[in-house]
Short mmCIF file of C-alpha atoms and ligand atoms in Angstrom, two decimals:
data_model
loop_
_atom_site.label_atom_id
_atom_site.label_comp_id
_atom_site.label_asym_id
_atom_site.label_seq_id
_atom_site.Cartn_x
_atom_site.Cartn_y
_atom_site.Cartn_z
CA UNK A 1 14.60 -38.66 18.13
CA UNK A 2 12.59 -36.90 20.72
CA UNK A 3 8.92 -37.08 20.04
CA UNK A 4 7.82 -34.76 22.88
CA UNK A 5 9.50 -31.68 21.94
CA UNK A 6 11.15 -30.79 18.59
CA UNK A 7 14.53 -29.74 20.04
CA UNK A 8 15.90 -28.37 16.89
CA UNK A 9 13.30 -25.74 16.63
CA UNK A 10 12.73 -25.10 20.28
CA UNK A 11 16.62 -24.74 21.17
CA UNK A 12 16.60 -21.98 18.30
CA UNK A 13 13.61 -20.32 19.90
CA UNK A 14 15.52 -20.73 23.36
CA UNK A 15 18.69 -19.04 21.75
CA UNK A 16 16.59 -16.28 20.35
CA UNK A 17 15.07 -15.65 23.74
CA UNK A 18 18.62 -15.47 25.32
CA UNK A 19 19.64 -13.03 22.56
CA UNK A 20 16.54 -10.76 23.04
CA UNK A 21 17.40 -10.73 26.89
CA UNK A 22 21.04 -10.04 26.75
CA UNK A 23 21.28 -7.45 23.88
CA UNK A 24 19.77 -4.04 23.39
CA UNK A 25 16.99 -3.84 20.69
CA UNK A 26 17.05 -0.63 18.76
CA UNK A 27 15.38 -1.59 15.63
CA UNK A 28 12.62 0.86 15.60
CA UNK A 29 10.07 -1.42 14.25
CA UNK A 30 10.53 -4.16 16.96
CA UNK A 31 9.03 -4.28 20.58
CA UNK A 32 8.52 -6.75 23.36
CA UNK A 33 4.97 -8.13 23.75
CA UNK A 34 3.19 -8.89 26.91
CA UNK A 35 2.77 -12.33 28.17
CA UNK A 36 -0.88 -11.95 27.65
CA UNK A 37 -0.43 -11.26 24.06
CA UNK A 38 1.83 -14.16 23.70
CA UNK A 39 -0.74 -16.53 25.39
CA UNK A 40 -3.51 -15.30 23.11
CA UNK A 41 -1.12 -15.64 20.12
CA UNK A 42 -0.18 -19.04 20.97
CA UNK A 43 -3.60 -20.27 21.73
CA UNK A 44 -5.89 -22.96 20.29
CA UNK A 45 -7.57 -20.47 18.26
CA UNK A 46 -5.01 -21.37 15.63
CA UNK A 47 -6.93 -24.37 15.07
CA UNK A 48 -9.99 -22.45 13.72
CA UNK A 49 -11.29 -21.54 10.28
CA UNK A 50 -13.50 -18.27 10.14
CA UNK A 51 -13.84 -16.98 6.62
CA UNK A 52 -16.05 -13.83 6.65
CA UNK A 53 -16.77 -11.41 9.39
CA UNK A 54 -18.51 -11.48 12.85
CA UNK A 55 -21.98 -12.71 12.30
CA UNK A 56 -21.40 -13.64 8.69
CA UNK A 57 -19.04 -16.51 8.42
CA UNK A 58 -18.83 -19.42 6.07
CA UNK A 59 -18.04 -21.99 8.66
CA UNK A 60 -19.79 -23.13 11.77
CA UNK A 61 -18.65 -22.84 15.40
CA UNK A 62 -18.03 -19.12 15.51
CA UNK A 63 -19.41 -18.32 18.93
CA UNK A 64 -16.13 -17.25 20.37
CA UNK A 65 -14.44 -16.13 17.42
CA UNK A 66 -17.14 -13.71 16.74
CA UNK A 67 -16.90 -12.42 20.19
CA UNK A 68 -13.01 -11.87 19.79
CA UNK A 69 -13.04 -10.28 16.54
CA UNK A 70 -15.90 -7.87 17.62
CA UNK A 71 -13.93 -6.98 20.69
CA UNK A 72 -10.80 -6.26 18.59
CA UNK A 73 -12.67 -4.00 16.13
CA UNK A 74 -14.51 -2.13 19.18
CA UNK A 75 -11.04 -1.61 20.99
CA UNK A 76 -9.25 -0.44 17.93
CA UNK A 77 -12.08 1.96 16.76
CA UNK A 78 -11.99 3.46 20.31
CA UNK A 79 -8.25 3.86 20.39
CA UNK A 80 -8.18 5.66 17.01
CA UNK A 81 -11.49 7.42 17.22
CA UNK A 82 -12.76 5.94 13.92
CA UNK A 83 -16.20 4.17 13.02
CA UNK A 84 -14.86 1.02 11.15
CA UNK A 85 -11.87 -1.33 11.32
CA UNK A 86 -10.82 -4.40 9.62
CA UNK A 87 -8.45 -6.37 12.02
CA UNK A 88 -7.88 -9.18 9.47
CA UNK A 89 -4.82 -8.12 7.63
CA UNK A 90 -1.99 -10.68 8.08
CA UNK A 91 0.45 -7.66 8.11
CA UNK A 92 1.16 -4.23 7.06
CA UNK A 93 2.02 -5.00 3.17
CA UNK A 94 -1.35 -7.05 2.62
CA UNK A 95 -3.24 -4.12 4.41
CA UNK A 96 -1.70 -1.81 1.83
CA UNK A 97 -2.39 -3.93 -0.91
CA UNK A 98 -5.99 -4.35 0.17
CA UNK A 99 -6.62 -0.60 0.42
CA UNK A 100 -5.34 -0.16 -3.17
CA UNK A 101 -7.23 -2.89 -4.56
CA UNK A 102 -10.29 -1.74 -2.65
CA UNK A 103 -10.17 1.93 -3.76
CA UNK A 104 -8.29 1.69 -7.10
CA UNK A 105 -8.71 0.30 -10.60
CA UNK A 106 -5.45 -1.35 -12.11
CA UNK A 107 -3.35 1.55 -13.71
CA UNK A 108 -4.64 4.40 -11.31
CA UNK A 109 -2.30 6.77 -9.71
CA UNK A 110 -1.15 6.93 -6.30
CA UNK A 111 1.07 9.70 -4.70
CA UNK A 112 3.25 8.56 -2.01
CA UNK A 113 6.54 9.43 -0.06
CA UNK A 114 9.53 8.49 -2.05
CA UNK A 115 11.37 5.39 -0.59
CA UNK A 116 14.82 7.08 -0.48
CA UNK A 117 13.28 9.90 1.64
CA UNK A 118 11.79 7.65 4.08
CA UNK A 119 8.84 5.81 2.45
CA UNK A 120 8.15 2.19 2.47
CA UNK A 121 8.62 -0.56 -0.24
CA UNK A 122 4.72 -0.97 -0.34
CA UNK A 123 4.40 2.75 -1.41
CA UNK A 124 5.69 1.92 -4.89
CA UNK A 125 8.87 0.14 -5.00
CA UNK A 126 9.41 -1.10 -8.66
CA UNK A 127 9.78 -4.92 -7.48
CA UNK A 128 6.51 -4.96 -5.50
CA UNK A 129 3.30 -6.21 -6.84
CA UNK A 130 1.41 -2.97 -6.17
CA UNK A 131 3.90 -1.12 -8.56
CA UNK A 132 3.13 -3.62 -11.10
CA UNK A 133 -0.62 -2.85 -10.93
CA UNK A 134 -0.75 0.88 -10.06
CA UNK A 135 1.16 4.02 -11.03
CA UNK A 136 3.10 5.43 -8.09
CA UNK A 137 4.39 9.19 -8.14
CA UNK A 138 6.20 10.40 -5.34
CA UNK A 139 7.03 13.51 -3.18
CA UNK A 140 10.15 14.03 -1.09
CA UNK A 141 11.71 16.37 1.67
CA UNK A 142 12.43 19.92 0.72
CA UNK A 143 15.83 19.71 2.81
CA UNK A 144 17.07 16.58 4.29
CA UNK A 145 18.74 18.75 7.01
CA UNK A 146 15.38 19.81 8.41
CA UNK A 147 13.18 16.95 7.03
CA UNK A 148 10.25 19.16 6.10
CA UNK A 149 8.10 17.78 3.38
CA UNK A 150 8.02 19.70 -0.06
CA UNK A 151 4.45 20.45 0.29
CA UNK A 152 4.52 22.88 -2.73
CA UNK A 153 5.89 19.92 -4.81
CA UNK A 154 3.44 17.41 -3.18
CA UNK A 155 0.61 19.97 -4.43
CA UNK A 156 2.18 20.27 -7.85
CA UNK A 157 2.47 16.46 -8.27
CA UNK A 158 -1.11 16.00 -7.31
CA UNK A 159 -2.33 18.65 -9.73
CA UNK A 160 -0.29 17.18 -12.39
CA UNK A 161 -0.96 13.40 -11.90
CA UNK A 162 -4.45 13.53 -10.27
CA UNK A 163 -3.84 10.50 -7.96
CA UNK A 164 -6.81 8.73 -6.59
CA UNK A 165 -4.98 8.10 -3.18
CA UNK A 166 -2.60 10.50 -1.43
CA UNK A 167 -0.43 8.30 0.77
CA UNK A 168 1.23 9.71 4.00
CA UNK A 169 3.50 7.50 6.04
CA UNK A 170 6.81 6.21 6.29
CA UNK A 171 9.17 3.57 7.78
CA UNK A 172 12.44 5.69 7.92
CA UNK A 173 11.27 9.25 8.63
CA UNK A 174 11.75 11.04 11.96
CA UNK A 175 9.78 14.12 11.75
CA UNK A 176 5.94 14.97 11.93
CA UNK A 177 3.69 15.30 8.81
CA UNK A 178 1.24 18.07 8.51
CA UNK A 179 -1.73 16.10 7.92
CA UNK A 180 -3.97 19.11 7.32
CA UNK A 181 -1.93 20.03 4.36
CA UNK A 182 -2.26 16.43 2.88
CA UNK A 183 -6.15 16.54 3.33
CA UNK A 184 -6.29 20.03 1.75
CA UNK A 185 -4.36 19.10 -1.33
CA UNK A 186 -6.33 15.63 -1.56
CA UNK A 187 -9.67 17.72 -1.55
CA UNK A 188 -8.42 19.97 -4.49
CA UNK A 189 -7.75 16.97 -6.60
CA UNK A 190 -10.53 14.45 -5.15
CA UNK A 191 -8.17 11.97 -3.87
CA UNK A 192 -8.75 9.70 -0.93
CA UNK A 193 -6.24 10.20 1.98
CA UNK A 194 -4.51 7.18 3.33
CA UNK A 195 -1.98 7.17 6.16
CA UNK A 196 0.21 4.29 6.72
CA UNK A 197 1.07 4.69 10.40
CA UNK A 198 2.74 1.35 10.95
CA UNK A 199 5.68 2.89 12.69
CA UNK A 200 3.89 5.38 14.85
CA UNK A 201 0.25 3.82 15.36
CA UNK A 202 1.04 2.99 18.88
CA UNK A 203 2.25 6.62 19.57
CA UNK A 204 -0.95 7.89 18.11
CA UNK A 205 -3.15 5.21 20.11
CA UNK A 206 -1.15 6.50 23.27
CA UNK A 207 -2.01 10.05 22.47
CA UNK A 208 1.55 11.01 22.24
CA UNK A 209 1.46 11.85 18.48
CA UNK A 210 -1.22 13.61 16.39
CA UNK A 211 -3.85 11.35 14.96
CA UNK A 212 -4.36 11.59 11.16
CA UNK A 213 -7.99 11.10 11.61
CA UNK A 214 -8.29 14.45 13.72
CA UNK A 215 -7.27 16.22 10.53
CA UNK A 216 -9.70 14.42 8.29
CA UNK A 217 -7.67 11.49 6.83
CA UNK A 218 -9.98 8.79 5.22
CA UNK A 219 -8.10 5.60 5.98
CA UNK A 220 -5.21 4.45 8.26
CA UNK A 221 -3.28 1.38 7.77
CA UNK A 222 -0.80 0.03 10.20
CA UNK A 223 1.01 -2.98 11.54
CA UNK A 224 0.18 -4.09 15.02
CA UNK A 225 3.54 -5.28 16.27
CA UNK A 226 5.66 -2.29 16.25
CA UNK A 227 4.95 0.68 18.65
CA UNK A 228 1.49 -0.59 19.17
CA UNK A 229 3.12 -3.53 21.02
CA UNK A 230 0.79 -6.27 19.79
CA UNK A 231 1.24 -9.41 17.71
CA UNK A 232 2.82 -9.67 14.09
CA UNK A 233 -0.35 -8.36 12.13
CA UNK A 234 -1.97 -5.57 10.40
CA UNK A 235 -5.11 -3.36 10.58
CA UNK A 236 -7.02 -1.18 8.33
CA UNK A 237 -9.21 1.72 9.88
CA UNK A 238 -11.74 3.97 8.27
CA UNK A 239 -12.61 7.17 9.83
CA UNK A 240 -16.39 7.40 8.77
CA UNK A 241 -17.13 6.23 5.21
CA UNK A 242 -19.14 2.88 5.25
CA UNK A 243 -18.77 2.82 1.60
CA UNK A 244 -14.84 2.89 1.90
CA UNK A 245 -14.98 0.28 4.72
CA UNK A 246 -17.24 -2.18 3.00
CA UNK A 247 -14.68 -1.98 -0.21
CA UNK A 248 -11.81 -2.70 2.33
CA UNK A 249 -13.61 -5.71 3.92
CA UNK A 250 -14.34 -7.36 0.55
CA UNK A 251 -10.73 -6.56 -0.56
CA UNK A 252 -9.24 -8.24 2.39
CA UNK A 253 -11.72 -11.14 2.25
CA UNK A 254 -12.25 -12.64 -0.36
CA UNK A 255 -10.07 -10.30 -2.14
CA UNK A 256 -6.61 -11.13 -1.00
CA UNK A 257 -6.89 -13.39 2.08
CA UNK A 258 -8.62 -16.53 3.11
CA UNK A 259 -9.27 -17.54 6.56
CA UNK A 260 -8.30 -14.86 9.34
CA UNK A 261 -5.51 -15.84 11.83
CA UNK A 262 -8.11 -15.77 14.86
CA UNK A 263 -5.11 -16.41 17.33
CA UNK A 264 -3.48 -13.14 16.06
CA UNK A 265 -6.72 -11.24 16.15
CA UNK A 266 -7.17 -12.36 19.95
CA UNK A 267 -3.69 -11.19 20.63
CA UNK A 268 -4.45 -7.92 18.75
CA UNK A 269 -7.70 -7.54 21.01
CA UNK A 270 -5.39 -7.96 24.00
CA UNK A 271 -2.73 -5.52 22.89
CA UNK A 272 -5.49 -2.88 22.17
CA UNK A 273 -6.76 -3.49 25.57
CA UNK A 274 -3.31 -2.58 26.96
CA UNK A 275 -2.93 0.33 24.80
CA UNK A 276 -6.25 1.78 26.30
CA UNK A 277 -4.37 2.07 29.95
CA UNK A 278 -2.80 5.18 31.19
CA UNK A 279 0.40 2.88 31.73
CA UNK A 280 0.57 2.71 27.89
CA UNK A 281 0.16 6.43 27.25
CA UNK A 282 3.15 7.03 29.70
CA UNK A 283 5.08 4.58 27.89
CA UNK A 284 4.48 6.39 24.64
CA UNK A 285 5.45 9.67 26.20
CA UNK A 286 8.72 7.95 27.38
CA UNK A 287 9.47 6.45 24.03
CA UNK A 288 9.53 10.12 22.69
CA UNK A 289 11.59 11.43 25.59
CA UNK A 290 14.16 8.70 25.06
CA UNK A 291 14.32 9.33 21.46
CA UNK A 292 15.20 13.05 22.16
CA UNK A 293 17.85 11.93 24.82
CA UNK A 294 19.56 9.94 22.05
CA UNK A 295 19.20 12.81 19.60
CA UNK A 296 20.96 14.94 22.11
CA UNK A 297 24.07 12.91 22.12
CA UNK A 298 24.08 12.59 18.40
CA UNK A 299 23.88 16.45 18.20
CA UNK A 300 26.75 16.71 20.83
CA UNK A 301 28.85 14.36 19.07
CA UNK A 302 28.20 15.99 15.60
CA UNK A 303 26.82 12.88 13.96
CA UNK A 304 24.45 14.00 11.04
CA UNK A 305 20.80 13.04 11.67
CA UNK A 306 18.58 13.02 8.43
CA UNK A 307 15.88 15.51 9.18
CA UNK A 308 18.08 17.21 11.87
CA UNK A 309 16.82 15.05 14.63
CA UNK A 310 13.62 13.47 15.64
CA UNK A 311 9.91 14.18 16.47
CA UNK A 312 9.01 10.48 16.92
CA UNK A 313 10.51 7.11 18.11
CA UNK A 314 13.36 6.85 15.50
CA UNK A 315 16.61 8.35 14.22
CA UNK A 316 18.27 8.12 10.90
CA UNK A 317 22.05 8.75 11.18
CA UNK A 318 24.46 9.37 8.30
CA UNK A 319 27.26 7.33 9.77
CA UNK A 320 29.32 7.15 6.50
CA UNK A 321 29.13 10.82 6.09
CA UNK A 322 29.96 11.60 9.68
CA UNK A 323 32.44 8.84 10.60
CA UNK A 324 33.47 6.97 7.51
CA UNK A 325 31.91 3.70 8.68
CA UNK A 326 29.18 2.12 6.45
CA UNK A 327 25.78 1.42 7.37
CA UNK A 328 26.69 -2.37 7.06
CA UNK A 329 29.79 -2.13 8.85
CA UNK A 330 28.12 -0.14 11.65
CA UNK A 331 25.25 -2.81 11.79
CA UNK A 332 27.65 -5.69 11.96
CA UNK A 333 29.86 -4.01 14.63
CA UNK A 334 27.09 -3.08 16.77
CA UNK A 335 25.61 -6.48 16.72
CA UNK A 336 29.06 -7.87 17.94
CA UNK A 337 28.64 -5.66 20.96
CA UNK A 338 24.91 -6.50 21.70
CA UNK A 339 23.23 -3.51 19.99
CA UNK A 340 20.88 -4.34 17.15
CA UNK A 341 19.73 -1.91 14.76
CA UNK A 342 19.62 -1.52 10.90
CA UNK A 343 21.50 -0.12 8.17
CA UNK A 344 19.37 2.17 6.14
CA UNK A 345 19.72 4.32 2.93
CA UNK A 346 19.44 7.96 3.38
CA UNK A 347 18.19 10.81 0.96
CA UNK A 348 20.63 11.27 -1.85
CA UNK A 349 22.53 8.15 -0.77
CA UNK A 350 25.47 7.44 -3.13
CA UNK A 351 26.09 3.93 -1.72
CA UNK A 352 23.91 0.82 -2.60
CA UNK A 353 20.92 -0.38 -0.35
CA UNK A 354 22.95 -3.41 0.79
CA UNK A 355 25.63 -1.28 2.14
CA UNK A 356 24.13 2.29 2.58
CA UNK A 357 25.43 5.37 4.28
CA UNK A 358 23.00 5.19 7.19
CA UNK A 359 21.64 3.50 10.41
CA UNK A 360 18.22 3.58 11.66
CA UNK A 361 17.32 3.00 15.31
CA UNK A 362 14.79 3.93 17.90
CA UNK A 363 13.52 3.69 21.37
CA UNK A 364 10.27 1.58 21.53
CA UNK A 365 11.70 -1.80 22.70
CA UNK A 366 14.28 -0.39 25.26
CA UNK A 367 11.44 1.94 26.59
CA UNK A 368 9.33 -1.26 27.13
CA UNK A 369 12.38 -2.56 29.20
CA UNK A 370 12.24 0.42 31.37
CA UNK A 371 15.04 2.73 30.01
CA UNK A 372 14.76 6.30 30.73
CA UNK A 373 16.44 9.40 29.23
CA UNK A 374 19.79 8.90 31.08
CA UNK A 375 19.91 5.31 30.21
CA UNK A 376 19.20 6.06 26.45
CA UNK A 377 21.80 8.87 26.48
CA UNK A 378 24.39 6.28 27.75
CA UNK A 379 23.40 3.81 24.91
CA UNK A 380 23.79 6.47 22.25
CA UNK A 381 27.22 7.20 23.66
CA UNK A 382 28.10 3.44 23.70
CA UNK A 383 26.91 3.25 20.14
CA UNK A 384 28.77 6.09 18.97
CA UNK A 385 31.98 4.86 20.94
CA UNK A 386 31.65 1.39 19.00
CA UNK A 387 31.51 3.20 15.58
CA UNK A 388 34.42 5.55 16.49
CA UNK A 389 36.49 2.50 17.34
CA UNK A 390 35.49 0.87 14.15
CA UNK A 391 36.41 4.21 12.26
CA UNK A 392 39.88 4.23 13.80
CA UNK A 393 40.50 0.59 12.80
CA UNK A 394 39.50 1.52 9.37
CA UNK A 395 41.85 4.41 9.17
CA UNK A 396 44.69 2.16 10.38
CA UNK A 397 44.00 -0.64 7.87
CA UNK A 398 43.41 0.53 4.28
CA UNK A 399 40.22 -0.65 2.63
CA UNK A 400 38.95 -3.14 1.89
CA UNK A 401 39.68 -4.60 5.37
CA UNK A 402 39.80 -8.14 4.48
CA UNK A 403 39.77 -9.88 8.00
CA UNK A 404 37.31 -7.30 9.30
CA UNK A 405 38.42 -7.99 12.78
CA UNK A 406 40.97 -5.18 13.45
CA UNK A 407 38.89 -3.07 15.74
CA UNK A 408 40.30 -2.58 19.17
CA UNK A 409 38.93 -5.70 20.54
CA UNK A 410 39.74 -4.87 24.06
CA UNK A 411 37.67 -1.77 23.88
CA UNK A 412 34.64 -3.66 22.10
CA UNK A 413 34.72 -6.35 25.07
CA UNK A 414 34.44 -3.49 27.67
CA UNK A 415 31.41 -1.91 25.76
CA UNK A 416 30.00 -5.20 25.31
CA UNK A 417 30.01 -5.82 29.11
CA UNK A 418 28.42 -2.56 29.73
CA UNK A 419 25.70 -3.31 27.24
CA UNK A 420 25.09 -6.72 28.84
CA UNK A 421 24.96 -5.11 32.28
CA UNK A 422 22.48 -2.51 31.12
CA UNK A 423 20.28 -5.24 29.65
CA UNK A 424 20.53 -7.29 32.92
CA UNK A 425 19.54 -4.15 34.94
CA UNK A 426 16.22 -3.94 32.55
CA UNK A 427 14.84 -7.37 32.21
CA UNK A 428 11.93 -7.82 29.59
CA UNK A 429 8.80 -7.33 31.41
CA UNK A 430 5.88 -9.83 31.41
CA UNK A 431 3.18 -7.52 31.98
CA UNK A 432 2.72 -3.62 31.52
CA UNK A 433 -0.45 -2.99 33.13
N1 DSN B 501 10.30 -3.89 8.14
C1 DSN B 501 9.55 -2.80 8.68
C2 DSN B 501 10.49 -1.68 9.29
O1 DSN B 501 11.34 -2.22 9.83
O2 DSN B 501 10.16 -0.45 9.26
C3 DSN B 501 8.42 -2.08 7.62
O3 DSN B 501 8.25 -3.05 6.81
#
């Protein structure tokens, strides 16, 4: 046994590094962090316990941890133009749970976006803990072809159910939300407005998308590892109410978490610093342009997109309806050629979540690598070509296709080689500023 390194683990990490370098990452919730974020995240801060908050901890030795957490808070408040921030949530799900537990009593009602229309598991899926504690009611899109939210129904639901929280936000929705309408409706029923911006927080911080705080939202929750390009973690931001912010602090610690992960908080501070740069704002604009370039190819090739296209970094495409390839088949065959994305249910899906009709993909990670519009358009073409190849093989071989390997393998090899060449042309950068 090698006592110096744990080869089993480090070999697997090396394998993953190679996979990330050689393939194209289109999962819209993933990204590549800078070397500085990695250094902070892998630092000796992992050794330290710091229960409490800067200046009011339960353990000694907090001279440096206090500095780091204060810096993270100051930077993220500046980025999002808000007064209070909690940077301790271990990720997005605990951030949302903490907000619910801070602002609600068990049995209280939350009005959020329906999961099948783009919402998130933590917005009331029956299998989650929040759904066992609180009552969730949902709103949907008026028309999946345009993606517009049915604000009349949202208002009617709010008037009927008198929710204490109205929740905006999504994990599979490609259009912009009218935050002002949410705030107006919330005022009518006395609800607190919470925006789960996990997917687009980076694009808001980078001033490429509208900030819900500018329209009066009370609270924003987010992860820090998606478009924000930081370590795996969460944040909760409060626009101006000290009362709400204090309740949220208590809900995180001692409510649902113990010692904060100071190494992650340091890495968050580094990422927030990077997000304050002009280079980051350019990155965010490019993420949107690149998504539009992919959208144009999908339009041209007549592949149905839920919401009719995209205003943000992601696209949800109905590949089963358009090509006869299921989401799972698409995900698998694309993996084989070096494109990683995820299968996803679509509004009104007749298929099951583990083999749905859709795929979800986006541009944050490839934009970090330096892809521009023409490169992204080519990726979209290769993606569709791979799926058409799959569709042809499915037509030729009656379902169920037991061996699953009847695609045109020669064509797949050619596509894979082009994808690998593209990946080599755009190495993962170590620094963005
Ligand atoms: N898993 C994240 C996503 O991919 O959107 C959300 O939790």
